[in-house]
Amino acid sequence: MTADKAVDAVTALEELAHERVDFRFKGMPPAAEGLTVAELAARRLNLFTDGFTTPVLALSAERLEHNLALMETYTERHGLAFAPHGKTSMAPQLFRQQVDRGAWGITLAVPHQVRVARKFGTERVFLANEVVDATALRWISAELDRDPGFRFICYVDSVRGVELMQSALTAAGASRPVDVVVELGAGEGARTGIRTEAECAEVADAVAAAPSLRLVGVAGYEGEVPQATPERVHAWLRRLVALAADFDKAGRFAGLDEIVISAGGSAWFDAVADVFAEIPELSAPVLKLLRSGAYVSHDDGHYRRLTPFNRVAEEGALEPAFRLWAQVVSRPTPEQAFTNAGKRDAAYDLDLPEAQVVRDGRTGALRDADGISVTGLSDQHGWVRTEGSAGVEVGDWIGMGLSHPCTSFDKWQLIPVVEADGTVVDYVRTFF
């Protein structure tokens, strides 16, 4: 990054700190109205006693730091470049922390997200999707022409897609080719991606015939392997590596300074590390690009069960960093209670929130949420069941763990970063 661009990126992040706190940001203290985010952070308010309103989502400062450090050392240890999936958080402050810790760049899913990342100085973007929108391609082309230091890579997974990309880039007068990787699908019934190696070759031939595109590697997403097991995931990853080797042998990567081989969600990155360690010598150095992104906040459901660190314990352990605090607003029966957090506030696409701790509304004392469970979510209410001697009353706060961080960040535009004693030390701004 040039000095001028570095200044622009810092300026954009500083602008976030100077944004005024107002009605847009739920959970913020009404008394904070009109303060800048930086001024509010400097006050080091307490999440529980200084005016935050429920529901409010909190991000643990200590656990966030732990997770960032753990994946930094993990990728270094295994010789992997790292482009964490930023669509998990869409938080430029977290993008910057990841890049500052050695990440190659940021992975994104759609062109709008690239515009956000570029606004805040991201120099390298891996777009894990095929882009066929002519307007988006025109903007990408202009951005590449404007900034020689911008590196952009995206998927191609069809001849038709290649044709649409070439047509749009030609109309845009592109002077720099767009770098693409052929996406190998994870199997029948999986999401995007080409199903067979023969079809991958056809798409690669189409790219070779498209002067506005440049084939730089292969990629895919092992998290979509049907009926995934370690054996199935390893087998698919070896197919991906073999595809790269076959392409290289056929001269498809001639003239490249590096060949990109990329995979890696947050459930199987141990398998990616295993198989990428086996990549044979090719005609150019290989960028072994891991894209796991949910590790930043981790979770108390989906990824907690599937994290590779459960399988390889000596590598360390990620820690769930989110906690959603809601208040009990109704207690109609001894077995039932309702909180004021619902689908608008909590991730619910994979698992319901997990009641973990209760903060007594009278004394402020904390206790484990034994015998308390969340059984459902309405738009603005959480359905809570209490069993045995478990007691909550109206006014108590319930702290809940959340599943699937991808749908937690998108419900909150300004998230307090909270130390263990409740002190709010920073705020993370998201853009969805």
Short mmCIF file of N, CA and C in Angstrom, two decimals, residues 252-380:
data_model
loop_
_atom_site.label_atom_id
_atom_site.label_comp_id
_atom_site.label_asym_id
_atom_site.label_seq_id
_atom_site.Cartn_x
_atom_site.Cartn_y
_atom_site.Cartn_z
N ARG A 252 -1.77 -24.14 -18.49
CA ARG A 252 -2.80 -23.11 -18.30
C ARG A 252 -2.34 -21.97 -17.39
N PHE A 253 -1.28 -22.19 -16.62
CA PHE A 253 -0.80 -21.15 -15.72
C PHE A 253 0.51 -20.53 -16.22
N ALA A 254 0.82 -20.71 -17.48
CA ALA A 254 2.08 -20.19 -18.03
C ALA A 254 2.15 -18.68 -17.83
N GLY A 255 3.31 -18.22 -17.38
CA GLY A 255 3.54 -16.80 -17.23
C GLY A 255 3.14 -16.21 -15.89
N LEU A 256 2.52 -17.00 -15.02
CA LEU A 256 2.11 -16.48 -13.72
C LEU A 256 3.30 -16.41 -12.76
N ASP A 257 3.25 -15.41 -11.88
CA ASP A 257 4.24 -15.33 -10.80
C ASP A 257 3.87 -16.24 -9.64
N GLU A 258 2.54 -16.53 -9.48
CA GLU A 258 2.09 -17.44 -8.45
C GLU A 258 0.78 -18.08 -8.89
N ILE A 259 0.54 -19.26 -8.39
CA ILE A 259 -0.68 -20.01 -8.69
C ILE A 259 -1.51 -20.06 -7.41
N VAL A 260 -2.78 -19.72 -7.52
CA VAL A 260 -3.66 -19.67 -6.35
C VAL A 260 -4.42 -20.99 -6.22
N ILE A 261 -4.33 -21.60 -5.05
CA ILE A 261 -5.18 -22.74 -4.70
C ILE A 261 -5.85 -22.36 -3.38
N SER A 262 -7.18 -22.29 -3.39
CA SER A 262 -7.87 -21.73 -2.23
C SER A 262 -9.06 -22.57 -1.81
N ALA A 263 -9.24 -22.70 -0.51
CA ALA A 263 -10.40 -23.37 0.10
C ALA A 263 -10.46 -22.88 1.54
N GLY A 264 -11.42 -23.40 2.28
CA GLY A 264 -11.38 -23.16 3.71
C GLY A 264 -12.53 -22.37 4.29
N GLY A 265 -13.51 -23.09 4.80
CA GLY A 265 -14.50 -22.48 5.67
C GLY A 265 -14.02 -22.62 7.11
N SER A 266 -14.93 -22.47 8.04
CA SER A 266 -14.55 -22.50 9.44
C SER A 266 -14.75 -23.86 10.10
N ALA A 267 -15.23 -24.84 9.33
CA ALA A 267 -15.49 -26.16 9.91
C ALA A 267 -14.41 -27.19 9.60
N TRP A 268 -13.65 -27.00 8.50
CA TRP A 268 -12.72 -28.03 8.06
C TRP A 268 -11.34 -27.48 7.72
N PHE A 269 -10.93 -26.39 8.35
CA PHE A 269 -9.65 -25.84 7.94
C PHE A 269 -8.47 -26.73 8.34
N ASP A 270 -8.67 -27.67 9.26
CA ASP A 270 -7.61 -28.63 9.54
C ASP A 270 -7.36 -29.53 8.34
N ALA A 271 -8.44 -29.93 7.65
CA ALA A 271 -8.29 -30.74 6.45
C ALA A 271 -7.60 -29.95 5.34
N VAL A 272 -7.94 -28.67 5.23
CA VAL A 272 -7.27 -27.83 4.24
C VAL A 272 -5.77 -27.77 4.53
N ALA A 273 -5.40 -27.57 5.79
CA ALA A 273 -3.99 -27.53 6.15
C ALA A 273 -3.30 -28.85 5.82
N ASP A 274 -3.97 -29.95 6.11
CA ASP A 274 -3.39 -31.28 5.81
C ASP A 274 -3.10 -31.44 4.33
N VAL A 275 -4.10 -31.19 3.50
CA VAL A 275 -3.98 -31.47 2.07
C VAL A 275 -3.10 -30.43 1.38
N PHE A 276 -3.21 -29.18 1.79
CA PHE A 276 -2.37 -28.15 1.16
C PHE A 276 -0.89 -28.36 1.47
N ALA A 277 -0.59 -29.06 2.57
CA ALA A 277 0.80 -29.40 2.86
C ALA A 277 1.34 -30.41 1.85
N GLU A 278 0.45 -31.09 1.12
CA GLU A 278 0.84 -32.11 0.15
C GLU A 278 0.94 -31.56 -1.27
N ILE A 279 0.67 -30.27 -1.48
CA ILE A 279 0.67 -29.72 -2.84
C ILE A 279 2.04 -29.92 -3.47
N PRO A 280 2.09 -30.53 -4.64
CA PRO A 280 3.39 -30.77 -5.29
C PRO A 280 3.98 -29.49 -5.85
N GLU A 281 5.23 -29.54 -6.23
CA GLU A 281 5.86 -28.38 -6.86
C GLU A 281 5.23 -28.14 -8.22
N LEU A 282 4.82 -26.91 -8.46
CA LEU A 282 4.23 -26.53 -9.72
C LEU A 282 5.17 -25.56 -10.45
N SER A 283 4.72 -25.04 -11.57
CA SER A 283 5.60 -24.20 -12.40
C SER A 283 5.85 -22.83 -11.79
N ALA A 284 5.08 -22.45 -10.80
CA ALA A 284 5.25 -21.19 -10.08
C ALA A 284 4.92 -21.42 -8.61
N PRO A 285 5.38 -20.56 -7.73
CA PRO A 285 5.02 -20.72 -6.32
C PRO A 285 3.50 -20.72 -6.14
N VAL A 286 3.05 -21.46 -5.12
CA VAL A 286 1.61 -21.60 -4.87
C VAL A 286 1.20 -20.72 -3.69
N LEU A 287 0.15 -19.91 -3.92
CA LEU A 287 -0.47 -19.18 -2.83
C LEU A 287 -1.54 -20.09 -2.24
N LYS A 288 -1.26 -20.67 -1.07
CA LYS A 288 -2.19 -21.58 -0.41
C LYS A 288 -3.12 -20.74 0.44
N LEU A 289 -4.28 -20.42 -0.10
CA LEU A 289 -5.12 -19.38 0.48
C LEU A 289 -6.29 -19.96 1.26
N LEU A 290 -6.23 -19.82 2.58
CA LEU A 290 -7.30 -20.25 3.48
C LEU A 290 -8.27 -19.10 3.69
N ARG A 291 -9.60 -19.40 3.77
CA ARG A 291 -10.58 -18.33 3.81
C ARG A 291 -11.49 -18.37 5.04
N SER A 292 -11.17 -19.11 6.05
CA SER A 292 -12.05 -19.23 7.22
C SER A 292 -12.27 -17.88 7.88
N GLY A 293 -13.54 -17.54 8.17
CA GLY A 293 -13.83 -16.22 8.72
C GLY A 293 -14.61 -16.20 10.01
N ALA A 294 -15.40 -17.24 10.28
CA ALA A 294 -16.27 -17.22 11.46
C ALA A 294 -15.49 -17.31 12.77
N TYR A 295 -14.20 -17.58 12.68
CA TYR A 295 -13.39 -17.72 13.89
C TYR A 295 -13.34 -16.43 14.72
N VAL A 296 -13.55 -15.27 14.08
CA VAL A 296 -13.37 -13.99 14.77
C VAL A 296 -14.20 -13.96 16.05
N SER A 297 -15.49 -14.24 15.90
CA SER A 297 -16.35 -14.28 17.09
C SER A 297 -16.63 -15.70 17.54
N HIS A 298 -16.36 -16.67 16.64
CA HIS A 298 -16.71 -18.07 16.90
C HIS A 298 -18.19 -18.12 17.29
N ASP A 299 -18.67 -19.17 17.93
CA ASP A 299 -20.07 -19.18 18.32
C ASP A 299 -20.33 -20.23 19.38
N ASP A 300 -21.57 -20.28 19.83
CA ASP A 300 -21.98 -21.23 20.86
C ASP A 300 -22.91 -22.29 20.28
N GLY A 301 -22.71 -22.64 19.02
CA GLY A 301 -23.58 -23.64 18.40
C GLY A 301 -22.89 -24.33 17.26
N HIS A 302 -23.21 -23.91 16.05
CA HIS A 302 -22.76 -24.58 14.82
C HIS A 302 -21.26 -24.80 14.80
N TYR A 303 -20.46 -23.74 14.91
CA TYR A 303 -19.01 -23.89 14.78
C TYR A 303 -18.36 -24.41 16.04
N ARG A 304 -18.99 -24.21 17.18
CA ARG A 304 -18.45 -24.81 18.40
C ARG A 304 -18.42 -26.33 18.27
N ARG A 305 -19.46 -26.89 17.61
CA ARG A 305 -19.49 -28.34 17.41
C ARG A 305 -18.51 -28.80 16.35
N LEU A 306 -18.30 -27.95 15.32
CA LEU A 306 -17.57 -28.40 14.14
C LEU A 306 -16.13 -27.89 14.06
N THR A 307 -15.71 -27.04 15.00
CA THR A 307 -14.38 -26.48 14.89
C THR A 307 -13.30 -27.55 14.74
N PRO A 308 -12.36 -27.34 13.83
CA PRO A 308 -11.25 -28.30 13.71
C PRO A 308 -10.47 -28.48 14.99
N PHE A 309 -10.47 -27.49 15.86
CA PHE A 309 -9.72 -27.61 17.10
C PHE A 309 -10.34 -28.65 18.03
N ASN A 310 -11.58 -29.04 17.77
CA ASN A 310 -12.14 -30.17 18.50
C ASN A 310 -11.47 -31.48 18.07
N ARG A 311 -11.03 -31.52 16.81
CA ARG A 311 -10.39 -32.73 16.28
C ARG A 311 -8.89 -32.75 16.52
N VAL A 312 -8.28 -31.56 16.59
CA VAL A 312 -6.83 -31.45 16.77
C VAL A 312 -6.58 -30.54 17.98
N ALA A 313 -6.79 -31.09 19.14
CA ALA A 313 -6.83 -30.27 20.37
C ALA A 313 -5.52 -29.55 20.63
N GLU A 314 -4.38 -30.13 20.19
CA GLU A 314 -3.10 -29.50 20.50
C GLU A 314 -2.89 -28.18 19.75
N GLU A 315 -3.75 -27.89 18.78
CA GLU A 315 -3.64 -26.63 18.04
C GLU A 315 -4.17 -25.44 18.85
N GLY A 316 -4.96 -25.70 19.90
CA GLY A 316 -5.55 -24.62 20.68
C GLY A 316 -7.06 -24.73 20.69
N ALA A 317 -7.73 -23.65 21.01
CA ALA A 317 -9.19 -23.66 21.04
C ALA A 317 -9.72 -22.25 20.83
N LEU A 318 -10.68 -22.11 19.92
CA LEU A 318 -11.37 -20.85 19.75
C LEU A 318 -12.38 -20.66 20.88
N GLU A 319 -12.73 -19.41 21.13
CA GLU A 319 -13.66 -19.12 22.23
C GLU A 319 -14.84 -18.30 21.71
N PRO A 320 -16.07 -18.69 22.03
CA PRO A 320 -17.23 -17.88 21.63
C PRO A 320 -17.12 -16.47 22.22
N ALA A 321 -17.26 -15.47 21.37
CA ALA A 321 -17.02 -14.10 21.82
C ALA A 321 -18.29 -13.25 21.91
N PHE A 322 -19.41 -13.74 21.39
CA PHE A 322 -20.65 -12.99 21.46
C PHE A 322 -21.47 -13.38 22.69
N ARG A 323 -22.15 -12.41 23.27
CA ARG A 323 -23.20 -12.69 24.25
C ARG A 323 -24.31 -11.67 24.04
N LEU A 324 -25.51 -12.17 23.85
CA LEU A 324 -26.68 -11.31 23.71
C LEU A 324 -27.38 -11.22 25.06
N TRP A 325 -27.54 -9.99 25.52
CA TRP A 325 -28.22 -9.75 26.79
C TRP A 325 -29.64 -9.27 26.51
N ALA A 326 -30.61 -9.97 27.11
CA ALA A 326 -32.02 -9.58 26.99
C ALA A 326 -32.63 -9.56 28.38
N GLN A 327 -33.74 -8.85 28.49
CA GLN A 327 -34.38 -8.70 29.80
C GLN A 327 -35.69 -9.48 29.83
N VAL A 328 -35.95 -10.10 30.97
CA VAL A 328 -37.23 -10.78 31.15
C VAL A 328 -38.33 -9.72 31.29
N VAL A 329 -39.31 -9.80 30.40
CA VAL A 329 -40.39 -8.80 30.41
C VAL A 329 -41.75 -9.40 30.74
N SER A 330 -41.82 -10.73 30.82
CA SER A 330 -43.09 -11.39 31.17
C SER A 330 -42.80 -12.74 31.79
N ARG A 331 -43.61 -13.08 32.80
CA ARG A 331 -43.45 -14.37 33.50
C ARG A 331 -44.84 -14.94 33.74
N PRO A 332 -45.52 -15.37 32.66
CA PRO A 332 -46.92 -15.73 32.80
C PRO A 332 -47.19 -16.99 33.61
N THR A 333 -46.23 -17.94 33.65
CA THR A 333 -46.41 -19.17 34.42
C THR A 333 -45.08 -19.53 35.08
N PRO A 334 -45.10 -20.44 36.06
CA PRO A 334 -43.84 -20.84 36.70
C PRO A 334 -42.86 -21.51 35.73
N GLU A 335 -43.36 -22.03 34.61
CA GLU A 335 -42.48 -22.72 33.66
C GLU A 335 -42.12 -21.87 32.46
N GLN A 336 -42.65 -20.68 32.36
CA GLN A 336 -42.49 -19.92 31.13
C GLN A 336 -42.14 -18.46 31.43
N ALA A 337 -41.24 -17.92 30.60
CA ALA A 337 -40.90 -16.51 30.68
C ALA A 337 -40.64 -16.02 29.26
N PHE A 338 -40.66 -14.71 29.10
CA PHE A 338 -40.40 -14.12 27.79
C PHE A 338 -39.39 -12.98 27.95
N THR A 339 -38.41 -12.95 27.05
CA THR A 339 -37.44 -11.86 27.02
C THR A 339 -37.80 -10.90 25.89
N ASN A 340 -37.10 -9.77 25.86
CA ASN A 340 -37.36 -8.77 24.83
C ASN A 340 -36.39 -8.86 23.65
N ALA A 341 -35.80 -10.02 23.41
CA ALA A 341 -34.95 -10.25 22.24
C ALA A 341 -35.55 -11.35 21.39
N GLY A 342 -35.71 -11.09 20.12
CA GLY A 342 -36.28 -12.07 19.22
C GLY A 342 -35.49 -12.21 17.94
N LYS A 343 -36.16 -12.51 16.85
CA LYS A 343 -35.50 -12.76 15.57
C LYS A 343 -34.78 -11.52 15.05
N ARG A 344 -35.23 -10.34 15.45
CA ARG A 344 -34.56 -9.11 15.00
C ARG A 344 -33.19 -8.94 15.65
N ASP A 345 -32.93 -9.71 16.70
CA ASP A 345 -31.74 -9.48 17.51
C ASP A 345 -30.78 -10.67 17.55
N ALA A 346 -31.31 -11.88 17.43
CA ALA A 346 -30.51 -13.09 17.65
C ALA A 346 -30.42 -13.93 16.38
N ALA A 347 -29.25 -14.50 16.16
CA ALA A 347 -29.10 -15.49 15.08
C ALA A 347 -30.01 -16.67 15.38
N TYR A 348 -30.73 -17.14 14.37
CA TYR A 348 -31.63 -18.26 14.61
C TYR A 348 -31.73 -19.19 13.40
N ASP A 349 -30.90 -18.96 12.38
CA ASP A 349 -31.00 -19.75 11.16
C ASP A 349 -30.52 -21.19 11.34
N LEU A 350 -29.65 -21.42 12.33
CA LEU A 350 -29.16 -22.78 12.56
C LEU A 350 -29.54 -23.32 13.94
N ASP A 351 -29.32 -22.54 14.97
CA ASP A 351 -29.63 -22.98 16.33
C ASP A 351 -30.24 -21.81 17.10
N LEU A 352 -31.07 -22.12 18.08
CA LEU A 352 -31.60 -21.09 18.95
C LEU A 352 -30.52 -20.60 19.92
N PRO A 353 -30.68 -19.39 20.46
CA PRO A 353 -29.73 -18.93 21.48
C PRO A 353 -29.67 -19.88 22.67
N GLU A 354 -28.56 -19.84 23.36
CA GLU A 354 -28.31 -20.71 24.51
C GLU A 354 -28.23 -19.86 25.77
N ALA A 355 -29.17 -20.03 26.68
CA ALA A 355 -29.13 -19.29 27.94
C ALA A 355 -27.93 -19.75 28.76
N GLN A 356 -27.09 -18.78 29.17
CA GLN A 356 -25.85 -19.14 29.86
C GLN A 356 -25.74 -18.55 31.26
N VAL A 357 -26.22 -17.34 31.43
CA VAL A 357 -26.03 -16.67 32.71
C VAL A 357 -27.21 -15.73 32.96
N VAL A 358 -27.55 -15.55 34.23
CA VAL A 358 -28.61 -14.64 34.63
C VAL A 358 -28.00 -13.54 35.49
N ARG A 359 -28.37 -12.30 35.18
CA ARG A 359 -27.98 -11.17 36.03
C ARG A 359 -29.21 -10.71 36.79
N ASP A 360 -29.18 -10.84 38.09
CA ASP A 360 -30.33 -10.53 38.92
C ASP A 360 -30.72 -9.06 38.78
N GLY A 361 -31.99 -8.82 38.46
CA GLY A 361 -32.45 -7.46 38.24
C GLY A 361 -32.48 -6.61 39.49
N ARG A 362 -32.45 -7.23 40.67
CA ARG A 362 -32.46 -6.48 41.93
C ARG A 362 -31.05 -6.18 42.43
N THR A 363 -30.19 -7.19 42.41
CA THR A 363 -28.88 -7.07 43.04
C THR A 363 -27.72 -6.93 42.06
N GLY A 364 -27.94 -7.32 40.83
CA GLY A 364 -26.84 -7.32 39.86
C GLY A 364 -25.96 -8.54 39.94
N ALA A 365 -26.25 -9.47 40.84
CA ALA A 365 -25.44 -10.68 40.98
C ALA A 365 -25.63 -11.59 39.77
N LEU A 366 -24.56 -12.28 39.39
CA LEU A 366 -24.59 -13.21 38.27
C LEU A 366 -24.68 -14.64 38.77
N ARG A 367 -25.42 -15.46 38.05
CA ARG A 367 -25.48 -16.89 38.35
C ARG A 367 -25.66 -17.65 37.04
N ASP A 368 -25.27 -18.92 37.06
CA ASP A 368 -25.46 -19.76 35.88
C ASP A 368 -26.94 -19.92 35.57
N ALA A 369 -27.24 -20.04 34.29
CA ALA A 369 -28.63 -20.18 33.86
C ALA A 369 -29.06 -21.65 33.86
N ASP A 370 -28.78 -22.35 34.93
CA ASP A 370 -29.15 -23.76 35.03
C ASP A 370 -30.67 -23.91 34.98
N GLY A 371 -31.15 -24.86 34.17
CA GLY A 371 -32.57 -25.12 34.09
C GLY A 371 -33.34 -24.12 33.25
N ILE A 372 -32.62 -23.23 32.56
CA ILE A 372 -33.26 -22.21 31.73
C ILE A 372 -32.87 -22.44 30.28
N SER A 373 -33.84 -22.46 29.39
CA SER A 373 -33.55 -22.69 27.98
C SER A 373 -34.44 -21.82 27.11
N VAL A 374 -33.91 -21.45 25.96
CA VAL A 374 -34.67 -20.71 24.96
C VAL A 374 -35.30 -21.73 24.03
N THR A 375 -36.63 -21.69 23.92
CA THR A 375 -37.33 -22.70 23.12
C THR A 375 -37.88 -22.15 21.81
N GLY A 376 -37.85 -20.84 21.63
CA GLY A 376 -38.35 -20.27 20.39
C GLY A 376 -38.12 -18.78 20.34
N LEU A 377 -38.28 -18.21 19.15
CA LEU A 377 -38.13 -16.77 18.96
C LEU A 377 -39.30 -16.25 18.14
N SER A 378 -39.92 -15.20 18.61
CA SER A 378 -40.83 -14.41 17.81
C SER A 378 -40.05 -13.21 17.28
N ASP A 379 -40.73 -12.31 16.58
CA ASP A 379 -40.01 -11.17 16.03
C ASP A 379 -39.26 -10.39 17.11
N GLN A 380 -39.91 -10.13 18.24
CA GLN A 380 -39.30 -9.30 19.28
C GLN A 380 -39.32 -9.96 20.66
#
